mmCIF file of C-alpha atoms in Angstrom:
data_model
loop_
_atom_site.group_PDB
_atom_site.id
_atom_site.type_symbol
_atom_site.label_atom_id
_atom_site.label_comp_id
_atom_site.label_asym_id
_atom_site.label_seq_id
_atom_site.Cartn_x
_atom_site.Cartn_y
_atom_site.Cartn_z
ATOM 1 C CA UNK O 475 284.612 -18.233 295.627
ATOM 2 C CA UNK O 476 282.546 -20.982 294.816
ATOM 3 C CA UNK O 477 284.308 -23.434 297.656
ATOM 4 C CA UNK O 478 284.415 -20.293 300.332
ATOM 5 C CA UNK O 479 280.446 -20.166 300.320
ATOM 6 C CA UNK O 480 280.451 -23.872 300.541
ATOM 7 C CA UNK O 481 282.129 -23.955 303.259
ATOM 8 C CA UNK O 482 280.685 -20.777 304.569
ATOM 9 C CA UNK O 483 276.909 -23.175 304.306
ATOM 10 C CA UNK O 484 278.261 -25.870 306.407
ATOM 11 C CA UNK O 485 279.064 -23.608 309.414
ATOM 12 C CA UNK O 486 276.953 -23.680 312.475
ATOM 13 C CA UNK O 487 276.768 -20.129 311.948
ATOM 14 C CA UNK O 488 275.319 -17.816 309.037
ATOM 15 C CA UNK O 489 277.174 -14.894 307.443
ATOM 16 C CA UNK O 490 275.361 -12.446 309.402
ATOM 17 C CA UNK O 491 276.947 -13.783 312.849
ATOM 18 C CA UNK O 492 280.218 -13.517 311.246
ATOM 19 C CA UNK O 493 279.617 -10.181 310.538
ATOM 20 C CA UNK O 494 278.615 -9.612 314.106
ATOM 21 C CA UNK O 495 281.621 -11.679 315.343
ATOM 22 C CA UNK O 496 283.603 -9.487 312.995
ATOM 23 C CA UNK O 497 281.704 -6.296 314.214
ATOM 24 C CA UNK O 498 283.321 -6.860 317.988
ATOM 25 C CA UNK O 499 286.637 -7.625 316.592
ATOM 26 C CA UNK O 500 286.703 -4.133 314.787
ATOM 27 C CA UNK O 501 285.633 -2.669 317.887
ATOM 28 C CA UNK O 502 288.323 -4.091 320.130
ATOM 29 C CA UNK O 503 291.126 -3.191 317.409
ATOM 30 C CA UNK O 504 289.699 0.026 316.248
ATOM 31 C CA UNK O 505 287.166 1.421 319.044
ATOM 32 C CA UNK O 506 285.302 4.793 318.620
ATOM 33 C CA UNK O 507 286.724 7.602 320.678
ATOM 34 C CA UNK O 508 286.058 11.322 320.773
ATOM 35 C CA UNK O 509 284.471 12.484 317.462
ATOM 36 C CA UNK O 510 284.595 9.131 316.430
ATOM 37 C CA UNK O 511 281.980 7.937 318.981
ATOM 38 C CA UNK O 512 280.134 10.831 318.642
ATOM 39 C CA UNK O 513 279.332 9.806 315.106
ATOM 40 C CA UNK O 514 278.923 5.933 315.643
ATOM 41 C CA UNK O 515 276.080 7.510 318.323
ATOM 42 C CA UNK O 516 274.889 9.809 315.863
ATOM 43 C CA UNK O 517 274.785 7.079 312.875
ATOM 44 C CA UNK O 518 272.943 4.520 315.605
ATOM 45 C CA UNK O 519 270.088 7.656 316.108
ATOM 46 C CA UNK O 520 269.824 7.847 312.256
ATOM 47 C CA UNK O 521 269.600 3.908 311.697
ATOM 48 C CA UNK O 522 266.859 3.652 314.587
ATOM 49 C CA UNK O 523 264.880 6.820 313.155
ATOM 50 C CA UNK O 524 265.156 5.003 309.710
ATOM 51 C CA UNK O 525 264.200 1.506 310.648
ATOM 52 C CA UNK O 526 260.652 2.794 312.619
ATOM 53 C CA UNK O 527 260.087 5.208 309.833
ATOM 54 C CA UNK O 528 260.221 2.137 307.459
ATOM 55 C CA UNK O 529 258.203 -0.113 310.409
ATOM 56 C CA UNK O 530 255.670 2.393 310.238
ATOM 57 C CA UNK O 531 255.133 2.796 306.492
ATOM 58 C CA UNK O 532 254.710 -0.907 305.934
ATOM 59 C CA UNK O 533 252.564 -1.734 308.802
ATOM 60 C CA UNK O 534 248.621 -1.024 308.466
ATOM 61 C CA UNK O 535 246.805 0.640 311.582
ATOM 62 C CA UNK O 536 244.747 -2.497 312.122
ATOM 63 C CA UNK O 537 248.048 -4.517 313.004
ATOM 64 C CA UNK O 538 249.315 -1.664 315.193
ATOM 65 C CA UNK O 539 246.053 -1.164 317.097
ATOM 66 C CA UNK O 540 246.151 -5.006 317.163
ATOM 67 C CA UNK O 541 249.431 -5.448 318.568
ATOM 68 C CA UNK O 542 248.559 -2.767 321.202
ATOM 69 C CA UNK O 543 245.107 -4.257 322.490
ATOM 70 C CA UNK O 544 247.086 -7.925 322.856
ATOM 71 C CA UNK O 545 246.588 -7.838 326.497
ATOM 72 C CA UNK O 546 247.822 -11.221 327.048
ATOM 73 C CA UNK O 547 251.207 -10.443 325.451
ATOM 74 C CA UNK O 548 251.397 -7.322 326.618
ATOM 75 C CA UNK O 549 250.933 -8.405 330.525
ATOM 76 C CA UNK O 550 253.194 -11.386 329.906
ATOM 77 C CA UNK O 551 256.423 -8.931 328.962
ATOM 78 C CA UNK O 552 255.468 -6.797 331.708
ATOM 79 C CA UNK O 553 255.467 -9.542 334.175
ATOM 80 C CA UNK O 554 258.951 -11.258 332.486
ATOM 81 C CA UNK O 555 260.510 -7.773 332.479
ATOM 82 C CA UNK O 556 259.760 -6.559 336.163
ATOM 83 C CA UNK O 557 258.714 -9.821 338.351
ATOM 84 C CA UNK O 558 260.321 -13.268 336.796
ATOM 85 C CA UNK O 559 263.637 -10.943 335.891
ATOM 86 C CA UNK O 560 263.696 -9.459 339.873
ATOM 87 C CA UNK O 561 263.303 -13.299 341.203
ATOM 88 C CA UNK O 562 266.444 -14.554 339.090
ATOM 89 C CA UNK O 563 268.001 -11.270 340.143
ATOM 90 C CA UNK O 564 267.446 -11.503 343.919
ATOM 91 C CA UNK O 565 268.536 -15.462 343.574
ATOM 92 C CA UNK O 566 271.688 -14.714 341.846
ATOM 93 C CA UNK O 567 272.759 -11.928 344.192
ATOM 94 C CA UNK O 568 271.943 -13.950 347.429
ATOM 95 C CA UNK O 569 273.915 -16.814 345.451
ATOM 96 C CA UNK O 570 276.697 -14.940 344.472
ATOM 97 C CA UNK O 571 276.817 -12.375 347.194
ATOM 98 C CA UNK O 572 280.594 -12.822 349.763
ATOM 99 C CA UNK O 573 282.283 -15.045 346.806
ATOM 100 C CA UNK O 574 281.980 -12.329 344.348
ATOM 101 C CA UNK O 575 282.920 -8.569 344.707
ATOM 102 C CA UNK O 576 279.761 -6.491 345.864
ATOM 103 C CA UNK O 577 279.667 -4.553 343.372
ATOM 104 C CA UNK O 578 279.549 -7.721 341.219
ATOM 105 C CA UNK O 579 276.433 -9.061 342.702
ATOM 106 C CA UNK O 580 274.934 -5.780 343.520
ATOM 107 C CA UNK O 581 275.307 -5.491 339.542
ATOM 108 C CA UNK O 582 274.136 -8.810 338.934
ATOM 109 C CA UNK O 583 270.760 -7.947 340.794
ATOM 110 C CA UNK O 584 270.826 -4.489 338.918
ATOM 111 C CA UNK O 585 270.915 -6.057 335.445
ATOM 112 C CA UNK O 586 267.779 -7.928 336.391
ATOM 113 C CA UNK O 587 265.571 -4.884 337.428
ATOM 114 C CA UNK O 588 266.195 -3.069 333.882
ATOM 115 C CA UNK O 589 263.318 -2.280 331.404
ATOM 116 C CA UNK O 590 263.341 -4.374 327.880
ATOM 117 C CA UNK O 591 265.165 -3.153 325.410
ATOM 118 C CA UNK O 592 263.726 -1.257 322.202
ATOM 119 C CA UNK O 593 265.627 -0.808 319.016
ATOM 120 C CA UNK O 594 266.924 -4.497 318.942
ATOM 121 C CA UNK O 595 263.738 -6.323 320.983
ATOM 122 C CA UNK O 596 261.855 -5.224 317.571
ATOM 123 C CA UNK O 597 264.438 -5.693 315.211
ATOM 124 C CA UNK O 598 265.023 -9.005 316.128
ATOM 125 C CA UNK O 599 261.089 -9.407 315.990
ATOM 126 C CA UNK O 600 261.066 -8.197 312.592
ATOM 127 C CA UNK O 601 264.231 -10.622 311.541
ATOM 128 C CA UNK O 602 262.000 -13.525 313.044
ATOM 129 C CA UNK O 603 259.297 -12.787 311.126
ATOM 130 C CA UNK O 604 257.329 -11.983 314.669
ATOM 131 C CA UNK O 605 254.431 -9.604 315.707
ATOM 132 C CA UNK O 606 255.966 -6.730 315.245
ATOM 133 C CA UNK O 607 253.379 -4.070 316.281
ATOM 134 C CA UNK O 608 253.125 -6.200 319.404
ATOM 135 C CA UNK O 609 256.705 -6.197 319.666
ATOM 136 C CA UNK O 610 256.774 -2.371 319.167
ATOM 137 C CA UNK O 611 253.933 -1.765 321.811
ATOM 138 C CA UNK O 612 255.244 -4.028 324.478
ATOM 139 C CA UNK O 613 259.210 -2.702 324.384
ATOM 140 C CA UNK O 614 258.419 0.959 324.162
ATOM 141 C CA UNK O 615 255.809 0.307 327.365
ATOM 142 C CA UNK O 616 258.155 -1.385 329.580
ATOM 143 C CA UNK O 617 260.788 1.255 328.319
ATOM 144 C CA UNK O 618 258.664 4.021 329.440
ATOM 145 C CA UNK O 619 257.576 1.936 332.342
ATOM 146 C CA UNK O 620 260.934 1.090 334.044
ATOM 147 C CA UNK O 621 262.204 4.604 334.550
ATOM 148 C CA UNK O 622 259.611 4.793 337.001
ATOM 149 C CA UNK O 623 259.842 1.017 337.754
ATOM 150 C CA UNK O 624 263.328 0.321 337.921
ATOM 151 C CA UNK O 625 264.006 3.031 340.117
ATOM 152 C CA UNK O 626 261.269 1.611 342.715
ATOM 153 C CA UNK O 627 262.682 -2.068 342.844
ATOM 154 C CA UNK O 628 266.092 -0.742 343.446
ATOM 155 C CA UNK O 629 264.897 1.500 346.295
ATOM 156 C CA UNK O 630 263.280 -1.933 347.876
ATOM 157 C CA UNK O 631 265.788 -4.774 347.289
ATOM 158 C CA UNK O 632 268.982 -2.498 347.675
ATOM 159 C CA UNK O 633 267.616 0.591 349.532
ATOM 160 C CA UNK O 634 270.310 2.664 347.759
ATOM 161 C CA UNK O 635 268.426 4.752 344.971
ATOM 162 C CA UNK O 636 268.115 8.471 344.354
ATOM 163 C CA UNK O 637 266.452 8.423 341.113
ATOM 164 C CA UNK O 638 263.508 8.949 339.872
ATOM 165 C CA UNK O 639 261.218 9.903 336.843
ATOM 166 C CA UNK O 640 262.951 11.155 333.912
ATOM 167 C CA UNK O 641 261.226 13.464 331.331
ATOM 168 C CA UNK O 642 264.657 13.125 328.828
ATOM 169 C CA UNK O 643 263.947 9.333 328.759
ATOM 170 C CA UNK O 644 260.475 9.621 327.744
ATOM 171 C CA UNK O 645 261.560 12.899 325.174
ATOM 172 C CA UNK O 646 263.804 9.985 324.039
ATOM 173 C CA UNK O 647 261.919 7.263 322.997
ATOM 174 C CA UNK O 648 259.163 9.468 321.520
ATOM 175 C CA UNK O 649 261.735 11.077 319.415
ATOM 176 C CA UNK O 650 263.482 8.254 318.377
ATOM 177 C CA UNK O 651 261.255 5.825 318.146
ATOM 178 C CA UNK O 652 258.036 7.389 318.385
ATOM 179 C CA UNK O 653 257.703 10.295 315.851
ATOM 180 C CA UNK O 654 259.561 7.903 312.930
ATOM 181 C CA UNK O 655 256.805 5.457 313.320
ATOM 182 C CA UNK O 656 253.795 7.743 313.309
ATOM 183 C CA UNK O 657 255.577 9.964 310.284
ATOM 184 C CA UNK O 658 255.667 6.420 308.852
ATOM 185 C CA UNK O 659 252.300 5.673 309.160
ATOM 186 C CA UNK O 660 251.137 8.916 307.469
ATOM 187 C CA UNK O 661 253.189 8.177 304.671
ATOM 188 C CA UNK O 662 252.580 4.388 304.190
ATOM 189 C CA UNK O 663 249.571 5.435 301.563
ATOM 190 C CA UNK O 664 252.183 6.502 299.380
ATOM 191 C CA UNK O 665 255.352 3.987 300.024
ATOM 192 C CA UNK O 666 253.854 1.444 301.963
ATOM 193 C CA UNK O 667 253.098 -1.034 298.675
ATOM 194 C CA UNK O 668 256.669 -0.493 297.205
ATOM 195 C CA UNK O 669 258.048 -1.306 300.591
ATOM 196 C CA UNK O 670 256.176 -4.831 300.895
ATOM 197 C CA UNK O 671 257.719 -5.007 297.311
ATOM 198 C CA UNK O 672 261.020 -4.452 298.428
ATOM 199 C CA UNK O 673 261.391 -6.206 301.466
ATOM 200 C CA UNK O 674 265.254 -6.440 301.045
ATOM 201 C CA UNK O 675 265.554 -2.575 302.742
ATOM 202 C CA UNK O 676 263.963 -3.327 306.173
ATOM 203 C CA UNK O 677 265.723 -6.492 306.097
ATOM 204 C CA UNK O 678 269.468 -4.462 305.463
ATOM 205 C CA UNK O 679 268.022 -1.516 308.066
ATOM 206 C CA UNK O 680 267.485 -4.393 310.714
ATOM 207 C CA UNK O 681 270.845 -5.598 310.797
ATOM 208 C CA UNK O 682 272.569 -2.617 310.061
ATOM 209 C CA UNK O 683 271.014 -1.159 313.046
ATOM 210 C CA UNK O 684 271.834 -4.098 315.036
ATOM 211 C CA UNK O 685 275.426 -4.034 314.213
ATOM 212 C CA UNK O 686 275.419 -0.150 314.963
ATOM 213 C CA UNK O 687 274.441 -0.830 318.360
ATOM 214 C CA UNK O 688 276.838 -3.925 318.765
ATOM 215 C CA UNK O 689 279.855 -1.585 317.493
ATOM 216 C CA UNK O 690 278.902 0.803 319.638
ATOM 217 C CA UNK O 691 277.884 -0.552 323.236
ATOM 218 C CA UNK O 692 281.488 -2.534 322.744
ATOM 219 C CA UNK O 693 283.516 1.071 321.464
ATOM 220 C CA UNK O 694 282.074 2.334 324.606
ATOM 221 C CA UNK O 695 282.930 -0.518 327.115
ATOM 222 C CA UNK O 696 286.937 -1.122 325.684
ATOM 223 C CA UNK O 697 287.295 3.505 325.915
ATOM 224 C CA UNK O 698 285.697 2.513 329.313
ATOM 225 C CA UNK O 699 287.871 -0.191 330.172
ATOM 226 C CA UNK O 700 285.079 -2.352 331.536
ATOM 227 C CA UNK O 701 286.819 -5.118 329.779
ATOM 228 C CA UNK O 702 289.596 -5.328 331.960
ATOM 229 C CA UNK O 703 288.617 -4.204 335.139
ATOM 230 C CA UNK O 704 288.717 -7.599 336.542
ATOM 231 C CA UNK O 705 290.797 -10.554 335.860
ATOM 232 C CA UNK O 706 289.742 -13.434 332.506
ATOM 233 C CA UNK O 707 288.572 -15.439 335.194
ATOM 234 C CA UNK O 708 286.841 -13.125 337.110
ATOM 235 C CA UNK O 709 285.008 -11.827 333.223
ATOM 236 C CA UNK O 710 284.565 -15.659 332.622
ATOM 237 C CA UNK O 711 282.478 -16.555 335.729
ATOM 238 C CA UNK O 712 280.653 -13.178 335.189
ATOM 239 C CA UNK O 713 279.807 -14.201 331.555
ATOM 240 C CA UNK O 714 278.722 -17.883 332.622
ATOM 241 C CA UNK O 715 276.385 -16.184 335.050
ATOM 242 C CA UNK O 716 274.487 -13.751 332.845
ATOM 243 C CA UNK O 717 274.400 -16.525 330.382
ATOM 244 C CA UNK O 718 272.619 -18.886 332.847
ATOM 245 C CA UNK O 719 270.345 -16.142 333.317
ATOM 246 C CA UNK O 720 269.564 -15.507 330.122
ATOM 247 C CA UNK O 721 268.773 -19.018 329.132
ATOM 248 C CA UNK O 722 266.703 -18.992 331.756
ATOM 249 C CA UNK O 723 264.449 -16.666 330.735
ATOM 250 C CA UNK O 724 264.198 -17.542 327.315
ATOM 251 C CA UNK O 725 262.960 -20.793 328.453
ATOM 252 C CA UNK O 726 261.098 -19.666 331.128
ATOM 253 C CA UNK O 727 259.497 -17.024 327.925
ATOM 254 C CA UNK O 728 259.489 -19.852 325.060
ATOM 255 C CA UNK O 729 257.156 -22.568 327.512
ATOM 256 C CA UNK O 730 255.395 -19.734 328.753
ATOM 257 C CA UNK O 731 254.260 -18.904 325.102
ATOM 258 C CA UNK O 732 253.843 -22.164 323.826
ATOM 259 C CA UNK O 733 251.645 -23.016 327.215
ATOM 260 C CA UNK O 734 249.393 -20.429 326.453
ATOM 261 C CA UNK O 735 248.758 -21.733 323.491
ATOM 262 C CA UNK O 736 250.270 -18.476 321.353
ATOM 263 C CA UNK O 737 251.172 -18.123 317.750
ATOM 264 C CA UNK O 738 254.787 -18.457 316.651
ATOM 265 C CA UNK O 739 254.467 -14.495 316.200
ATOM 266 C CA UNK O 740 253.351 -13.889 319.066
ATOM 267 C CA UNK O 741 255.623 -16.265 320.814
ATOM 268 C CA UNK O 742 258.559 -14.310 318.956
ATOM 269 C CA UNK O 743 257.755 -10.919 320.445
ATOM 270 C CA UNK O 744 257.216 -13.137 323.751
ATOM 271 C CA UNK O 745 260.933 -13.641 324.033
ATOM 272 C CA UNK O 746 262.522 -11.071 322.267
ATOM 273 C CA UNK O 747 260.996 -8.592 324.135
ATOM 274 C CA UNK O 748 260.507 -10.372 327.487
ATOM 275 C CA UNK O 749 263.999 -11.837 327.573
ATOM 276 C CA UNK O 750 266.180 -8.336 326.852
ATOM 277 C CA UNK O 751 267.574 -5.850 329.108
ATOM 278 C CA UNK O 752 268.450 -2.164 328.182
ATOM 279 C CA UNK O 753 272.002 -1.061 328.395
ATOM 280 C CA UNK O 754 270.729 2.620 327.019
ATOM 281 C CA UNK O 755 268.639 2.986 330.322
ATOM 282 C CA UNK O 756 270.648 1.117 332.815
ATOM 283 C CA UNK O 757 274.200 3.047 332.122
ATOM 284 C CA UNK O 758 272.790 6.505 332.839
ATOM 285 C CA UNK O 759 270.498 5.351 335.777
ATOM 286 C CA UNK O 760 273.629 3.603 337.438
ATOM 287 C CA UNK O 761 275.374 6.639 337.617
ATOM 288 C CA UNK O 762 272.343 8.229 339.555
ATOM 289 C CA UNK O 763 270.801 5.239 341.698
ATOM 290 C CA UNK O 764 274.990 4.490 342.540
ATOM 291 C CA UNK O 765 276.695 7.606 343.067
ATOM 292 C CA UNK O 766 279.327 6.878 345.029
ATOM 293 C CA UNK O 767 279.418 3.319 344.548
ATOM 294 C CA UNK O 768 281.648 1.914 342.172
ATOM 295 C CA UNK O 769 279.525 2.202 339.411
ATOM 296 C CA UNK O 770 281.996 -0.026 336.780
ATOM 297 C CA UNK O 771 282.361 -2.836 338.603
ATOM 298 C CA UNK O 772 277.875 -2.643 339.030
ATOM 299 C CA UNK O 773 277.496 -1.884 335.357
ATOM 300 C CA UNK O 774 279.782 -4.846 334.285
ATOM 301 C CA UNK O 775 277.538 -7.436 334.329
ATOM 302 C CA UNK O 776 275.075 -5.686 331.926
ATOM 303 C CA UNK O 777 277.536 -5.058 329.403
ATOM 304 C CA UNK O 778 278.319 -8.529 329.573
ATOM 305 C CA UNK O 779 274.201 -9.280 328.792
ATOM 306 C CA UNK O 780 274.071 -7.126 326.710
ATOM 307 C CA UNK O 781 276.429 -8.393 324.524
ATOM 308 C CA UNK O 782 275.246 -12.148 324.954
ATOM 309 C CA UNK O 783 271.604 -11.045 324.424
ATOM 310 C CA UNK O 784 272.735 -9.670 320.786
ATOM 311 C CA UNK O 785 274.441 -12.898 319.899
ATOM 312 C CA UNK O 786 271.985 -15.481 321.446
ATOM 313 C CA UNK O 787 268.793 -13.411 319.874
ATOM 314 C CA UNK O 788 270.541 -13.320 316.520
ATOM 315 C CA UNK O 789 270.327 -16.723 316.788
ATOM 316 C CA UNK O 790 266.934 -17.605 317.512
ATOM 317 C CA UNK O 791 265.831 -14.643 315.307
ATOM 318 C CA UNK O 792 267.509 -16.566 312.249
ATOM 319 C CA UNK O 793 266.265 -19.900 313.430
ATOM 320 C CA UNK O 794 262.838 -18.252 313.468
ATOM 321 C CA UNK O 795 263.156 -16.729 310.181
ATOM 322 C CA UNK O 796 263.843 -20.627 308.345
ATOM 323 C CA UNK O 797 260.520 -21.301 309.420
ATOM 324 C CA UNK O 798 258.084 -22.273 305.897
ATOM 325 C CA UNK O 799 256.878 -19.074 304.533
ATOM 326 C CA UNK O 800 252.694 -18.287 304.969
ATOM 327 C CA UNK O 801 252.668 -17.647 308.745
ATOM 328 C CA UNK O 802 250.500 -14.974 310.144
ATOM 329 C CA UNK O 803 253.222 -12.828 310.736
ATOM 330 C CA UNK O 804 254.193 -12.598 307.099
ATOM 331 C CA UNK O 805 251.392 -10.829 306.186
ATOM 332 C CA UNK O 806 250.908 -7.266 306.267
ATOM 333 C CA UNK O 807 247.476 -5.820 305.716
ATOM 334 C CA UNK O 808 246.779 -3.943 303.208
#
């Protein structure tokens, strides 16, 4: 045992990537179907509900009303999320566009016009020892935000949409995400000193939930059969694009912070939630702004990002996280 963890410390990677590594194997061998999913959805609701319940209990109202008057921050997801994201989008698809399947690039420029996503934009925060009220403000905003927005930028750079403002999305995050937190914050008087105490149960909830969602999202692509829809090589050269989009933006995120001149935590919720793109949102909207397109081969690239956004932020979070103890965003006020 003694020589497995030794050799287990001189991997690249730490135990919790192989447990996400070995969370998508699972799900290719043994994916959820039928009642089966319905659970692994259910269990993902419960984990969420859970982890802001336990966000809100620990975190004093100063930090939250802090996090949510950080205009800088704030304006600087905003503007990654729904104006540098378009740009890469609209240069990838004019890039990619007559050597690609439409529905490739169309999907390609699609992925980029998504809101952030929530559960695992602050999770990853909170891994990373970030700003997590920040974090928690500036995800559930654009969120909100890109029903309406998303919608929009479709209807100018593809002129093919039909959605519009959905009521269920916002019933959604305030129910999920929301109503934990606040029911959090009424009880924090009571749990919130045992829970700085016992930091080890937000730190199990944040993974958990992230390897909820990472079981899930790839259940639902391999019962879909995204996964092989096209060709290896065709899935390869879709991969090496969203990658090269992704590591643009968390550079394009990372010097953006550091220009500025903000904190590590701040910088943290910076990219995690400037840098993410929300499967949850973009699969349902597809089907609307796309009807009658082929909506797989469109959605494809997403699932792709989404996946490589969960692996390449578990990453950084970690990296993050080795950081000396002390920082700003260790504390939480009393």
């Amino acid at each position: 045992m003694t020589a497995i963890r030794s050799l287990l410390g001189r991997l690249p990677i730490d135990a919790y990537m192989l447990l996400l590594i070995g969370t998508v194997a699972f799900a290719f061998v043994l994916p959820a179907r039928g009642v089966g999913q319905d659970i692994a959805e259910d269990s993902v609701l419960v984990a969420v509900g859970l982890l802001f319940f336990l966000y809100g209990a620990r975190l004093s109202p100063a930090a939250v009303w802090a996090g949510i008057t950080h205009w800088r921050l704030q304006s600087l997801v905003l503007a990654s999320t729904f104006v540098i994201f378009p740009i890469i989008g609209l240069a990838t698809y004019w890039g990619t566009r007559g050597w690609l399947p439409e529905g490739i690039a169309i999907g390609l420029l699609y992925l980029c016009l998504l809101p952030s996503t929530v559960q695992s934009s602050i999770a990853f925060t909170s891994i990373a020892r970030g700003n997590v009220p920040a974090a928690l403000c500036s995800a559930s905003v654009s969120n909100l935000l890109g029903v309406v927005v998303t919608p929009l930028l479709v209807a100018a750079l593809l002129q093919s949409a039909g959605g519009g403002f959905s009521l269920r999305a916002i019933e959604g995050i305030a129910l999920q995400i929301l109503l934990p937190f606040v029911v959090g914050q009424v009880a924090r008087p009571v749990i919130g000193k045992w829970l700085v105490a016992h930091r080890t149960l937000t730190s199990v909830v944040d993974r958990g939930s992230i390897l909820l969602v990472v079981y899930t999202a790839f259940s639902a692509g391999v019962v879909a059969g995204v996964w092989t829809s096209l060709s290896p090589i065709d899935l390869a050269v879709v991969l090496a694009i969203d990658l090269a989009i992704l590591a643009v933006i968390l550079c394009v995120t990372t010097a953006l912070g550091r220009w500025l001149g903000f904190t590590t935590e701040d910088e943290i919720a910076l990219v995690f939630c400037g840098s993410k793109k929300s499967m949850a949102s973009g699969l349902p909207m597809a089907t609307i702004l796309f009807a009658g397109h082929s909506v797989s081969l469109i959605v494809l690239p997403l699932m792709l990002f989404h996946q490589a956004q969960l692996f390449a932020c578990a990453i950084l979070a970690r990296r993050y996280a080795r950081r000396p103890e002390g920082g700003e965003g260790d504390a939480v006020p009393a």
